[in-house]
Amino acid sequence: GENVEQHPSTLSVQEGDSAVIKCTYSDSASNYFPWYKQELGKRPQLIIDIRSNVGEKKDQRIAVTLNKTAKHFSLHITETQPEDSAVYFCAASNPDSGYALNFGKGTSLLVTP
Amino acid sequence: DGGITQSPKYLFRKEGQNVTLSCEQNLNHDAMYWYRQDPGQGLRLIYYSQIVNDFQKGDIAEGYSVSREKKESFPLTVTSAQKNPTAFYLCASSMTNNEQFFGPGTRLTVL
């Protein structure tokens, strides 16, 4: 089955700096890659997603890049703010498993003022 | 956010007891999913259903059972065969291969 690896597990940045989180996946059949933000005790919320026919997508301060050949994708957050502090999860969706999501183990991001 | 609900928010289970977690959606989504989240871990897939009256096992289905009798509902039963059920359970729904919307979750604790 699909295996998604995510790094780093924790990340601390100063307010205004950029943050980058990287993920790799193993199954070339995976074709949809969402990123979720989860605050403590809350449900995951989608922040951005990308499909396998696109290399990059941007939404204001958030961008995602995808390298299908290398099977890795990354989340970039620019001009970080304290409210960006949360756990971020990458995931990969595979048609062979009903498009269920295979998640990375998460990155705990702390943005200090 | 809205449109998918889970109940109860907190649930306590005694040893040897079966408990059922509710998940309902009014988003007219075909697919529904159950995930389990443990501290420091990502979400792991328990079961999924792409259509009414059909469901498939995920990576950690042992000790769990589901039903999908209605499009709107996908209840999860945690049986006594699940030896370590204490976790945060999240239900999600989606149109096929699109954004999954998550419910608020049920926190299950074994007494």
mmCIF file of C-alpha atoms in Angstrom:
data_model
loop_
_atom_site.group_PDB
_atom_site.id
_atom_site.type_symbol
_atom_site.label_atom_id
_atom_site.label_comp_id
_atom_site.label_asym_id
_atom_site.label_seq_id
_atom_site.Cartn_x
_atom_site.Cartn_y
_atom_site.Cartn_z
ATOM 1 C CA GLY A 1 0.000 0.000 0.000
ATOM 2 C CA GLU A 2 0.826 3.680 -0.052
ATOM 3 C CA ASN A 3 3.395 4.991 2.438
ATOM 4 C CA VAL A 4 3.669 8.710 3.122
ATOM 5 C CA GLU A 5 6.712 10.072 4.958
ATOM 6 C CA GLN A 6 6.699 13.622 6.361
ATOM 7 C CA HIS A 7 9.559 15.787 7.640
ATOM 8 C CA PRO A 8 10.331 17.470 9.915
ATOM 9 C CA SER A 9 8.201 16.299 12.836
ATOM 10 C CA THR A 10 8.631 19.649 14.583
ATOM 11 C CA LEU A 11 9.474 23.067 13.179
ATOM 12 C CA SER A 12 9.993 26.332 15.010
ATOM 13 C CA VAL A 13 10.274 29.640 13.121
ATOM 14 C CA GLN A 14 10.227 33.324 13.928
ATOM 15 C CA GLU A 15 7.199 35.335 12.895
ATOM 16 C CA GLY A 16 7.673 36.578 9.340
ATOM 17 C CA ASP A 17 9.994 33.767 8.320
ATOM 18 C CA SER A 18 9.092 31.002 5.883
ATOM 19 C CA ALA A 19 8.294 27.400 6.791
ATOM 20 C CA VAL A 20 8.749 24.375 4.533
ATOM 21 C CA ILE A 21 7.376 20.888 5.175
ATOM 22 C CA LYS A 22 8.274 17.990 2.904
ATOM 23 C CA CYS A 23 6.532 14.712 2.129
ATOM 24 C CA THR A 24 7.322 11.681 0.004
ATOM 25 C CA TYR A 25 4.984 8.979 -1.223
ATOM 26 C CA SER A 26 5.602 5.505 -2.555
ATOM 27 C CA ASP A 27 2.768 4.624 -4.957
ATOM 28 C CA SER A 28 2.936 6.246 -8.384
ATOM 29 C CA ALA A 29 -0.831 5.672 -8.767
ATOM 30 C CA SER A 30 -1.534 8.343 -6.113
ATOM 31 C CA ASN A 31 -2.936 11.399 -7.859
ATOM 32 C CA TYR A 32 -4.343 13.818 -5.265
ATOM 33 C CA PHE A 33 -2.280 15.451 -2.512
ATOM 34 C CA PRO A 34 -4.033 17.576 0.135
ATOM 35 C CA TRP A 35 -2.542 19.395 3.099
ATOM 36 C CA TYR A 36 -4.501 19.707 6.333
ATOM 37 C CA LYS A 37 -4.040 21.965 9.340
ATOM 38 C CA GLN A 38 -5.156 20.669 12.718
ATOM 39 C CA GLU A 39 -5.368 22.734 15.871
ATOM 40 C CA LEU A 40 -5.316 21.015 19.244
ATOM 41 C CA GLY A 41 -8.458 18.940 19.823
ATOM 42 C CA LYS A 42 -10.038 20.073 16.553
ATOM 43 C CA ARG A 43 -10.807 18.478 13.226
ATOM 44 C CA PRO A 44 -8.317 18.685 10.328
ATOM 45 C CA GLN A 45 -9.055 21.518 7.903
ATOM 46 C CA LEU A 46 -7.931 21.530 4.275
ATOM 47 C CA ILE A 47 -5.570 24.424 3.517
ATOM 48 C CA ILE A 48 -4.439 23.566 -0.002
ATOM 49 C CA ASP A 49 -4.370 20.609 -2.370
ATOM 50 C CA ILE A 50 -2.735 19.659 -5.657
ATOM 51 C CA ARG A 51 -3.400 17.060 -8.318
ATOM 52 C CA SER A 52 -0.835 15.013 -10.172
ATOM 53 C CA ASN A 53 -1.245 16.942 -13.437
ATOM 54 C CA VAL A 54 -0.071 20.176 -11.789
ATOM 55 C CA GLY A 55 3.415 21.056 -10.552
ATOM 56 C CA GLU A 56 2.661 24.001 -8.311
ATOM 57 C CA LYS A 57 -0.287 25.765 -6.727
ATOM 58 C CA LYS A 58 -0.425 28.928 -4.659
ATOM 59 C CA ASP A 59 -3.042 30.499 -2.423
ATOM 60 C CA GLN A 60 -1.914 33.780 -0.826
ATOM 61 C CA ARG A 61 0.844 32.870 1.679
ATOM 62 C CA ILE A 62 0.599 29.124 1.084
ATOM 63 C CA ALA A 63 2.015 27.156 -1.829
ATOM 64 C CA VAL A 64 2.435 23.494 -2.645
ATOM 65 C CA THR A 65 4.850 21.948 -5.138
ATOM 66 C CA LEU A 66 4.730 18.441 -6.557
ATOM 67 C CA ASN A 67 7.498 16.436 -8.210
ATOM 68 C CA LYS A 68 5.860 13.317 -9.654
ATOM 69 C CA THR A 69 9.117 11.810 -10.864
ATOM 70 C CA ALA A 70 10.713 11.962 -7.443
ATOM 71 C CA LYS A 71 7.392 11.278 -5.676
ATOM 72 C CA HIS A 72 7.625 14.193 -3.318
ATOM 73 C CA PHE A 73 5.583 17.274 -2.536
ATOM 74 C CA SER A 74 6.157 20.221 -0.248
ATOM 75 C CA LEU A 75 4.187 22.875 1.617
ATOM 76 C CA HIS A 76 5.572 26.397 1.755
ATOM 77 C CA ILE A 77 4.201 29.020 4.127
ATOM 78 C CA THR A 78 5.593 32.533 3.730
ATOM 79 C CA GLU A 79 5.395 35.472 6.148
ATOM 80 C CA THR A 80 4.397 33.159 8.990
ATOM 81 C CA GLN A 81 2.138 34.423 11.753
ATOM 82 C CA PRO A 82 1.542 33.066 15.294
ATOM 83 C CA GLU A 83 -1.895 31.826 14.195
ATOM 84 C CA ASP A 84 -0.143 29.510 11.742
ATOM 85 C CA SER A 85 0.998 27.463 14.760
ATOM 86 C CA ALA A 86 -0.659 24.041 14.485
ATOM 87 C CA VAL A 87 0.002 20.494 13.297
ATOM 88 C CA TYR A 88 0.165 20.102 9.522
ATOM 89 C CA PHE A 89 -0.501 16.813 7.743
ATOM 90 C CA CYS A 90 0.241 15.860 4.181
ATOM 91 C CA ALA A 91 -1.713 13.072 2.514
ATOM 92 C CA ALA A 92 -1.896 11.120 -0.718
ATOM 93 C CA SER A 93 -5.017 9.708 -2.324
ATOM 94 C CA ASN A 94 -4.983 6.520 -4.365
ATOM 95 C CA PRO A 95 -7.775 5.222 -6.623
ATOM 96 C CA ASP A 96 -6.905 1.644 -5.614
ATOM 97 C CA SER A 97 -8.138 2.328 -2.065
ATOM 98 C CA GLY A 98 -11.316 4.228 -2.861
ATOM 99 C CA TYR A 99 -9.485 7.558 -2.758
ATOM 100 C CA ALA A 100 -9.008 7.200 0.982
ATOM 101 C CA LEU A 101 -6.219 9.399 2.284
ATOM 102 C CA ASN A 102 -2.864 8.051 3.449
ATOM 103 C CA PHE A 103 -1.473 10.576 5.918
ATOM 104 C CA GLY A 104 1.999 11.520 6.995
ATOM 105 C CA LYS A 105 2.633 11.614 10.737
ATOM 106 C CA GLY A 106 2.386 15.370 10.949
ATOM 107 C CA THR A 107 4.592 18.407 11.550
ATOM 108 C CA SER A 108 4.081 20.519 14.648
ATOM 109 C CA LEU A 109 4.754 24.120 13.580
ATOM 110 C CA LEU A 110 5.433 26.782 16.184
ATOM 111 C CA VAL A 111 5.633 30.412 15.098
ATOM 112 C CA THR A 112 7.119 32.609 17.790
ATOM 113 C CA PRO A 113 6.460 36.377 17.835
ATOM 114 C CA ASP B 1 -16.934 22.765 8.302
ATOM 115 C CA GLY B 2 -20.652 22.232 8.500
ATOM 116 C CA GLY B 3 -22.632 19.343 7.105
ATOM 117 C CA ILE B 4 -20.888 16.438 8.830
ATOM 118 C CA THR B 5 -21.555 15.612 12.447
ATOM 119 C CA GLN B 6 -20.304 13.030 14.886
ATOM 120 C CA SER B 7 -21.667 11.926 18.222
ATOM 121 C CA PRO B 8 -20.962 11.636 21.007
ATOM 122 C CA LYS B 9 -18.054 14.041 21.495
ATOM 123 C CA TYR B 10 -16.692 11.941 24.370
ATOM 124 C CA LEU B 11 -17.288 8.236 24.978
ATOM 125 C CA PHE B 12 -16.163 5.918 27.725
ATOM 126 C CA ARG B 13 -16.031 2.187 27.232
ATOM 127 C CA LYS B 14 -15.699 -0.568 29.767
ATOM 128 C CA GLU B 15 -13.679 -3.677 29.066
ATOM 129 C CA GLY B 16 -15.595 -6.178 26.909
ATOM 130 C CA GLN B 17 -18.172 -3.649 25.787
ATOM 131 C CA ASN B 18 -19.125 -2.755 22.213
ATOM 132 C CA VAL B 19 -19.754 0.908 21.471
ATOM 133 C CA THR B 20 -21.059 2.657 18.354
ATOM 134 C CA LEU B 21 -19.893 6.032 17.067
ATOM 135 C CA SER B 22 -22.286 7.998 14.919
ATOM 136 C CA CYS B 23 -21.400 9.889 11.721
ATOM 137 C CA GLU B 24 -23.966 11.785 9.649
ATOM 138 C CA GLN B 25 -23.554 14.078 6.626
ATOM 139 C CA ASN B 26 -25.992 16.187 4.647
ATOM 140 C CA LEU B 27 -23.520 17.142 1.913
ATOM 141 C CA ASN B 28 -24.852 14.518 -0.513
ATOM 142 C CA HIS B 29 -21.402 12.944 -0.620
ATOM 143 C CA ASP B 30 -21.052 9.432 -1.996
ATOM 144 C CA ALA B 31 -17.907 8.463 -0.084
ATOM 145 C CA MET B 32 -17.445 8.254 3.670
ATOM 146 C CA TYR B 33 -14.399 7.315 5.720
ATOM 147 C CA TRP B 34 -13.387 6.472 9.279
ATOM 148 C CA TYR B 35 -9.920 7.352 10.590
ATOM 149 C CA ARG B 36 -8.270 6.805 13.918
ATOM 150 C CA GLN B 37 -5.781 9.314 15.362
ATOM 151 C CA ASP B 38 -3.349 8.513 18.176
ATOM 152 C CA PRO B 39 -1.085 11.113 19.826
ATOM 153 C CA GLY B 40 1.907 11.981 17.685
ATOM 154 C CA GLN B 41 0.579 9.987 14.771
ATOM 155 C CA GLY B 42 -1.151 10.778 11.562
ATOM 156 C CA LEU B 43 -4.626 9.571 10.776
ATOM 157 C CA ARG B 44 -4.987 5.896 9.931
ATOM 158 C CA LEU B 45 -7.803 4.485 7.827
ATOM 159 C CA ILE B 46 -10.211 2.045 9.490
ATOM 160 C CA TYR B 47 -12.991 1.605 6.902
ATOM 161 C CA TYR B 48 -14.332 3.404 3.876
ATOM 162 C CA SER B 49 -17.483 3.303 1.790
ATOM 163 C CA GLN B 50 -17.886 4.613 -1.733
ATOM 164 C CA ILE B 51 -21.560 3.774 -2.102
ATOM 165 C CA VAL B 52 -24.561 2.698 -0.056
ATOM 166 C CA ASN B 53 -24.522 -0.956 1.060
ATOM 167 C CA ASP B 54 -20.836 -1.326 0.238
ATOM 168 C CA PHE B 55 -17.727 -0.752 2.342
ATOM 169 C CA GLN B 56 -14.082 -1.800 2.386
ATOM 170 C CA LYS B 57 -11.512 -2.446 5.110
ATOM 171 C CA GLY B 58 -8.738 0.032 5.608
ATOM 172 C CA ASP B 59 -5.304 -0.491 7.138
ATOM 173 C CA ILE B 60 -6.485 -1.094 10.720
ATOM 174 C CA ALA B 61 -9.963 -2.666 10.436
ATOM 175 C CA GLU B 62 -9.461 -5.437 13.001
ATOM 176 C CA GLY B 63 -11.806 -5.012 15.974
ATOM 177 C CA TYR B 64 -14.084 -2.563 14.143
ATOM 178 C CA SER B 65 -17.252 -2.920 12.072
ATOM 179 C CA VAL B 66 -19.343 -0.511 9.982
ATOM 180 C CA SER B 67 -22.588 -0.320 8.042
ATOM 181 C CA ARG B 68 -23.772 1.945 5.230
ATOM 182 C CA GLU B 69 -27.526 1.511 4.969
ATOM 183 C CA LYS B 70 -28.145 5.164 4.073
ATOM 184 C CA LYS B 71 -26.090 7.617 2.060
ATOM 185 C CA GLU B 72 -26.090 10.071 4.948
ATOM 186 C CA SER B 73 -24.948 7.705 7.679
ATOM 187 C CA PHE B 74 -21.808 5.629 8.347
ATOM 188 C CA PRO B 75 -21.718 4.369 11.947
ATOM 189 C CA LEU B 76 -18.613 2.710 13.388
ATOM 190 C CA THR B 77 -18.785 0.000 16.043
ATOM 191 C CA VAL B 78 -15.759 -0.576 18.229
ATOM 192 C CA THR B 79 -15.985 -4.180 19.382
ATOM 193 C CA SER B 80 -14.458 -5.911 22.370
ATOM 194 C CA ALA B 81 -11.964 -7.484 19.954
ATOM 195 C CA GLN B 82 -10.233 -4.087 19.604
ATOM 196 C CA LYS B 83 -7.657 -4.324 22.362
ATOM 197 C CA ASN B 84 -6.470 -0.721 22.416
ATOM 198 C CA PRO B 85 -9.379 1.461 21.340
ATOM 199 C CA THR B 86 -8.493 4.639 23.232
ATOM 200 C CA ALA B 87 -8.058 7.240 20.471
ATOM 201 C CA PHE B 88 -9.599 10.188 18.630
ATOM 202 C CA TYR B 89 -11.958 8.956 15.893
ATOM 203 C CA LEU B 90 -12.621 11.111 12.847
ATOM 204 C CA CYS B 91 -15.246 10.582 10.185
ATOM 205 C CA ALA B 92 -14.967 12.220 6.777
ATOM 206 C CA SER B 93 -16.968 12.446 3.584
ATOM 207 C CA SER B 94 -16.262 13.535 0.027
ATOM 208 C CA MET B 95 -17.281 13.439 -3.555
ATOM 209 C CA THR B 96 -14.965 10.875 -5.162
ATOM 210 C CA ASN B 97 -11.313 11.999 -5.162
ATOM 211 C CA ASN B 98 -12.041 15.458 -3.912
ATOM 212 C CA GLU B 99 -11.616 17.315 -0.668
ATOM 213 C CA GLN B 100 -12.536 15.265 2.359
ATOM 214 C CA PHE B 101 -14.562 17.130 4.970
ATOM 215 C CA PHE B 102 -14.038 15.965 8.527
ATOM 216 C CA GLY B 103 -16.477 15.760 11.385
ATOM 217 C CA PRO B 104 -15.564 17.179 14.816
ATOM 218 C CA GLY B 105 -14.426 13.778 16.109
ATOM 219 C CA THR B 106 -15.238 11.436 18.989
ATOM 220 C CA ARG B 107 -12.731 10.899 21.781
ATOM 221 C CA LEU B 108 -13.029 7.323 23.039
ATOM 222 C CA THR B 109 -11.499 6.276 26.344
ATOM 223 C CA VAL B 110 -11.382 2.770 27.788
ATOM 224 C CA LEU B 111 -11.988 2.639 31.537
#
